[in-house]
Short mmCIF file of C-alpha atoms and ligand atoms in Angstrom, two decimals:
data_model
loop_
_atom_site.label_atom_id
_atom_site.label_comp_id
_atom_site.label_asym_id
_atom_site.label_seq_id
_atom_site.Cartn_x
_atom_site.Cartn_y
_atom_site.Cartn_z
CA MET A 1 0.06 -0.09 0.02
CA THR A 2 1.49 3.36 -1.21
CA HIS A 3 0.60 6.74 0.20
CA SER A 4 1.63 9.99 0.32
CA LEU A 5 2.70 11.93 3.45
CA SER A 6 1.30 15.56 4.04
CA LEU A 7 2.25 17.93 6.37
CA HIS A 8 0.24 20.41 6.91
CA ASP A 9 1.63 23.33 8.98
CA ILE A 10 3.13 21.59 11.81
CA THR A 11 4.53 23.17 14.73
CA LYS A 12 6.51 21.80 17.65
CA ASP A 13 7.81 23.46 21.26
CA TYR A 14 9.17 21.09 23.75
CA GLY A 15 8.49 24.05 26.19
CA GLN A 16 11.58 26.33 25.18
CA GLY A 17 10.05 28.34 22.18
CA PRO A 18 9.17 26.72 18.88
CA VAL A 19 11.84 24.73 17.22
CA LEU A 20 9.15 23.88 14.11
CA SER A 21 7.24 26.86 13.37
CA GLY A 22 4.91 25.95 10.55
CA ILE A 23 6.20 23.37 8.23
CA SER A 24 3.96 22.06 5.17
CA LEU A 25 5.62 19.46 2.85
CA ASP A 26 4.04 16.53 0.54
CA ILE A 27 6.22 13.69 0.23
CA GLN A 28 4.94 11.63 -2.73
CA PRO A 29 5.09 7.67 -3.11
CA GLY A 30 8.58 6.57 -4.35
CA GLU A 31 9.86 9.96 -3.80
CA THR A 32 13.66 10.37 -2.25
CA VAL A 33 14.22 13.45 -0.08
CA ALA A 34 17.23 14.65 1.74
CA VAL A 35 16.55 17.08 4.70
CA MET A 36 19.22 19.39 5.31
CA GLY A 37 19.89 22.51 7.68
CA PRO A 38 22.16 23.64 10.34
CA SER A 39 22.79 21.41 13.36
CA GLY A 40 19.79 22.25 15.81
CA SER A 41 17.59 23.43 13.12
CA GLY A 42 14.95 21.00 13.99
CA LYS A 43 15.93 18.34 11.69
CA SER A 44 15.46 14.96 13.88
CA THR A 45 12.43 16.84 15.11
CA LEU A 46 10.91 17.27 11.81
CA LEU A 47 11.86 13.75 10.85
CA HIS A 48 10.26 12.72 13.88
CA CYS A 49 7.16 14.01 13.75
CA MET A 50 6.44 12.78 10.08
CA SER A 51 6.96 9.52 11.19
CA GLY A 52 4.86 9.67 14.34
CA VAL A 53 7.45 9.05 16.59
CA LEU A 54 6.66 12.65 18.26
CA THR A 55 3.45 14.64 17.92
CA PRO A 56 3.59 17.89 16.54
CA THR A 57 2.42 20.77 19.05
CA ASP A 58 -0.12 21.70 16.36
CA GLY A 59 -0.79 21.01 12.60
CA ALA A 60 -1.74 17.73 10.72
CA VAL A 61 0.09 14.70 9.23
CA PHE A 62 -1.60 12.72 6.54
CA PHE A 63 -0.44 9.52 5.64
CA GLY A 64 -3.12 8.93 3.07
CA GLU A 65 -6.48 9.65 4.83
CA THR A 66 -5.24 9.01 8.34
CA ASN A 67 -4.12 11.81 10.52
CA ILE A 68 -1.26 10.36 12.51
CA ALA A 69 -0.88 13.12 14.71
CA GLN A 70 -4.35 12.69 15.93
CA LEU A 71 -4.12 8.73 16.74
CA SER A 72 -3.62 7.06 20.15
CA ASP A 73 0.05 5.91 21.02
CA ALA A 74 -0.83 2.47 20.17
CA ALA A 75 -2.35 3.17 16.95
CA ARG A 76 0.69 5.11 16.03
CA SER A 77 3.04 2.48 16.88
CA ARG A 78 0.89 -0.07 15.00
CA LEU A 79 1.13 2.31 11.54
CA ARG A 80 4.81 2.84 12.29
CA LEU A 81 5.24 -0.71 12.27
CA GLN A 82 3.08 -1.54 9.48
CA HIS A 83 4.07 1.31 7.29
CA PHE A 84 7.49 2.80 8.03
CA GLY A 85 11.13 1.62 8.30
CA PHE A 86 13.85 3.45 10.41
CA VAL A 87 17.79 3.65 9.88
CA PHE A 88 19.44 5.44 12.74
CA GLN A 89 23.05 6.64 13.19
CA ASP A 90 23.76 4.00 15.17
CA GLY A 91 21.88 1.11 13.93
CA GLN A 92 20.16 0.20 17.16
CA LEU A 93 20.38 -3.20 16.46
CA LEU A 94 19.84 -5.91 19.25
CA PRO A 95 23.08 -7.10 20.39
CA GLU A 96 21.99 -10.51 21.76
CA LEU A 97 20.15 -11.37 18.43
CA THR A 98 21.73 -12.70 15.28
CA ASN A 99 21.80 -10.24 12.33
CA VAL A 100 19.18 -12.21 10.61
CA ASP A 101 16.89 -12.18 13.68
CA ASN A 102 17.33 -8.60 13.78
CA VAL A 103 16.27 -8.39 10.32
CA ALA A 104 13.41 -10.53 10.94
CA LEU A 105 11.87 -8.92 14.14
CA PRO A 106 10.21 -6.09 12.66
CA ALA A 107 8.14 -8.28 9.96
CA MET A 108 7.31 -11.10 12.81
CA LEU A 109 6.09 -7.98 15.27
CA THR A 110 3.53 -7.58 12.20
CA GLY A 111 2.32 -11.01 11.96
CA SER A 112 4.60 -12.60 9.83
CA SER A 113 5.68 -16.37 10.85
CA ARG A 114 9.04 -16.69 11.91
CA GLY A 115 9.92 -18.70 8.79
CA ALA A 116 8.56 -16.46 6.56
CA ALA A 117 10.18 -13.59 8.23
CA ARG A 118 13.71 -15.10 8.21
CA LYS A 119 13.15 -15.99 4.79
CA ARG A 120 12.78 -12.54 3.60
CA ALA A 121 15.60 -11.27 6.24
CA GLN A 122 18.31 -13.76 4.31
CA ALA A 123 17.03 -12.60 1.02
CA LEU A 124 17.47 -8.57 2.07
CA LEU A 125 21.08 -9.71 3.54
CA ASP A 126 21.82 -11.30 0.44
CA GLN A 127 21.00 -8.41 -1.50
CA LEU A 128 23.17 -5.93 0.70
CA GLY A 129 25.97 -8.45 0.24
CA LEU A 130 25.68 -9.69 4.09
CA GLY A 131 24.65 -13.31 3.02
CA GLY A 132 27.42 -15.12 4.65
CA LEU A 133 27.07 -12.87 7.76
CA ALA A 134 23.61 -13.81 8.73
CA MET A 135 24.46 -15.85 11.76
CA ARG A 136 26.48 -13.36 13.43
CA ARG A 137 25.80 -10.75 15.74
CA PRO A 138 26.21 -6.97 15.09
CA GLY A 139 28.80 -6.76 17.74
CA ASP A 140 31.08 -9.29 15.51
CA VAL A 141 30.79 -7.14 12.04
CA SER A 142 32.00 -4.07 11.05
CA GLY A 143 30.13 -0.22 11.46
CA GLY A 144 29.41 -0.13 7.57
CA GLN A 145 28.12 -4.04 7.93
CA ALA A 146 25.74 -3.11 10.92
CA GLN A 147 24.50 -0.12 9.06
CA ARG A 148 23.60 -2.59 6.35
CA VAL A 149 21.83 -4.75 8.46
CA ALA A 150 19.94 -1.67 9.96
CA ILE A 151 19.03 -1.00 6.43
CA ALA A 152 17.86 -4.66 5.96
CA ARG A 153 15.83 -4.29 9.07
CA ALA A 154 14.19 -1.03 7.83
CA LEU A 155 13.03 -2.61 4.68
CA ALA A 156 11.75 -5.85 6.17
CA ALA A 157 8.08 -5.36 6.64
CA GLU A 158 8.05 -3.67 2.94
CA PRO A 159 7.58 -0.11 4.48
CA SER A 160 6.13 2.70 2.32
CA ILE A 161 8.44 5.30 3.80
CA VAL A 162 11.99 4.75 4.97
CA PHE A 163 13.27 7.35 7.43
CA ALA A 164 17.04 7.71 7.96
CA ASP A 165 18.42 10.47 10.40
CA GLU A 166 22.17 10.57 9.64
CA PRO A 167 22.54 7.20 9.09
CA THR A 168 26.37 7.42 8.30
CA GLY A 169 27.23 9.71 11.25
CA ALA A 170 29.03 7.12 12.83
CA LEU A 171 30.98 5.96 9.87
CA ASP A 172 33.95 7.21 7.70
CA GLN A 173 33.30 8.75 4.70
CA SER A 174 33.87 6.30 2.07
CA THR A 175 32.14 3.54 4.33
CA GLY A 176 28.98 6.01 4.56
CA HIS A 177 29.17 6.38 0.89
CA GLU A 178 28.84 2.77 0.19
CA VAL A 179 25.95 2.61 2.50
CA ILE A 180 24.19 5.45 1.23
CA GLN A 181 24.46 4.05 -2.29
CA MET A 182 23.07 0.64 -0.97
CA LEU A 183 20.30 2.31 0.68
CA THR A 184 19.21 4.48 -2.02
CA THR A 185 19.22 1.67 -4.49
CA ILE A 186 17.46 -1.12 -2.43
CA VAL A 187 14.94 1.91 -1.47
CA ARG A 188 14.13 2.48 -4.96
CA GLN A 189 13.82 -1.13 -5.74
CA SER A 190 11.49 -1.84 -3.23
CA GLY A 191 9.27 1.30 -4.53
CA ALA A 192 9.32 3.12 -0.90
CA SER A 193 9.85 6.79 -0.36
CA LEU A 194 13.17 7.81 1.27
CA VAL A 195 13.25 10.76 3.67
CA MET A 196 16.97 11.13 4.93
CA VAL A 197 18.56 13.70 7.33
CA THR A 198 22.14 14.35 6.01
CA HIS A 199 24.75 16.65 6.59
CA ASP A 200 26.58 15.50 3.35
CA PRO A 201 26.00 16.99 0.47
CA LYS A 202 26.67 14.66 -1.74
CA VAL A 203 24.68 12.12 -0.30
CA ALA A 204 22.00 14.67 -1.07
CA ASP A 205 22.79 14.80 -4.20
CA TRP A 206 21.60 10.73 -4.96
CA MET A 207 18.31 12.08 -3.57
CA GLU A 208 15.54 13.83 -5.90
CA ARG A 209 14.88 16.25 -3.90
CA ARG A 210 16.61 18.63 -1.18
CA VAL A 211 14.66 20.17 1.61
CA GLU A 212 16.47 22.74 3.88
CA ILE A 213 15.20 23.58 7.10
CA ARG A 214 16.39 26.81 8.87
CA ASP A 215 14.79 28.75 11.82
CA GLY A 216 11.92 26.53 12.30
CA LEU A 217 10.78 26.97 8.83
CA VAL A 218 11.39 25.56 4.85
CA HIS A 219 13.99 27.63 3.84
CA ASP A 220 14.33 25.97 0.23
CA ASP A 221 12.76 22.82 -1.16
CA ARG A 222 13.96 21.91 -4.70
CA LEU A 223 14.26 18.99 -7.03
CA VAL A 224 17.97 18.31 -7.63
CA GLY A 225 17.20 15.66 -10.32
CA GLY A 226 18.73 12.89 -8.14
CA VAL A 227 21.21 10.16 -9.20
CA ARG A 228 18.64 7.16 -10.44
CA THR A 229 21.49 4.56 -10.22
CA GLY A 230 22.72 5.03 -6.66
CA ALA A 231 26.23 5.59 -8.43
CA PRO A 232 28.51 8.14 -6.85
CA ALA A 233 27.72 11.76 -8.42
CA ALA A 234 31.33 12.02 -9.58
CA ALA A 235 31.02 8.61 -11.64
CA GLN A 236 28.15 10.58 -13.50
CA GLY A 237 31.05 12.98 -14.69
CA GLY A 238 28.96 16.06 -13.42
CA ALA A 239 30.76 18.67 -11.81
CA ARG A 240 28.31 19.66 -8.44
P1 LIG B 301 18.86 18.47 14.79
O1 LIG B 301 18.11 17.35 14.30
O2 LIG B 301 18.74 19.53 13.32
O3 LIG B 301 20.14 18.99 15.03
P2 LIG B 301 16.94 18.96 16.65
O4 LIG B 301 15.56 18.42 16.10
O5 LIG B 301 17.79 17.42 17.22
O6 LIG B 301 17.77 19.67 15.54
O7 LIG B 301 16.62 19.91 17.71
C1 LIG B 301 16.06 21.36 17.29
C2 LIG B 301 16.06 21.76 18.77
O8 LIG B 301 15.27 21.21 19.46
C3 LIG B 301 17.24 22.03 19.72
O9 LIG B 301 17.33 23.22 20.31
C4 LIG B 301 17.08 20.99 20.57
O10 LIG B 301 17.86 21.20 21.68
C5 LIG B 301 15.54 20.93 20.80
N1 LIG B 301 15.29 19.67 21.36
C6 LIG B 301 15.43 18.38 20.37
N2 LIG B 301 14.82 17.33 21.54
C7 LIG B 301 14.29 17.91 22.50
C8 LIG B 301 13.60 17.18 23.43
N3 LIG B 301 13.45 16.14 23.39
N4 LIG B 301 13.32 18.46 24.63
C9 LIG B 301 13.69 19.63 24.47
N5 LIG B 301 14.40 20.27 23.60
C10 LIG B 301 14.76 19.49 22.38
MG1 LIG B 302 19.48 15.58 14.44
#
């Protein structure tokens, strides 16, 4: 099921003045969007409001016909599990589970059998070049490999939208770029949309659209083309 995500004039105030001061955005199915802006400008807050992790102080967040800002906590959690995937900076994998079980878990939580969930998890790990590491634990693989496990997990329940908050912030640049290339490629293959907070203009070049947040508002919102192959921008021959 694919729906657009539509933010109507959302604000967020944690109690010390507004962090978001009225943001309206539409994310179309299959679109890839980079969210940029200075540190502290509210990028994570925006991502959390979009994805139903936080409720905005005011405004509406429509996923299809559903205003997720008005759902109960339980209904919002259920919607997140069924329709959204998440990749965080440090993976947040469960250290006591094997990689394949980490990936299988979200699908099992939405009702898949363990067998079916593990089969899909293994296929995703294979696709990300990690087939041989399925039975290892996250602590026994490199940081870049662990982020790829986290990417597989984000896609396991076949989400409509994948949200990523500086997913390579803890990796060196070249490993980070490899991970982003895999993330954008696999998300595009799945047909999901991708909303990614990033500081890295090169990473933003791989996305079709760039939204810049400043002073709690959308400062700039433009289509930048994106590199549909997921290949590094330099390989496309374009000076950027
Ligand atoms: P960014 O991701 O762009 O760095 P954040 O959304 O994390 O920005 O934070 C924006 C502002 O909101 C900052 O001033 C931060 O201190 C504040 N903030 C973020 N989370 C909370 C919270 N849970 N409680 C209070 N203030 C918060
Ligand atoms: Mg942040």
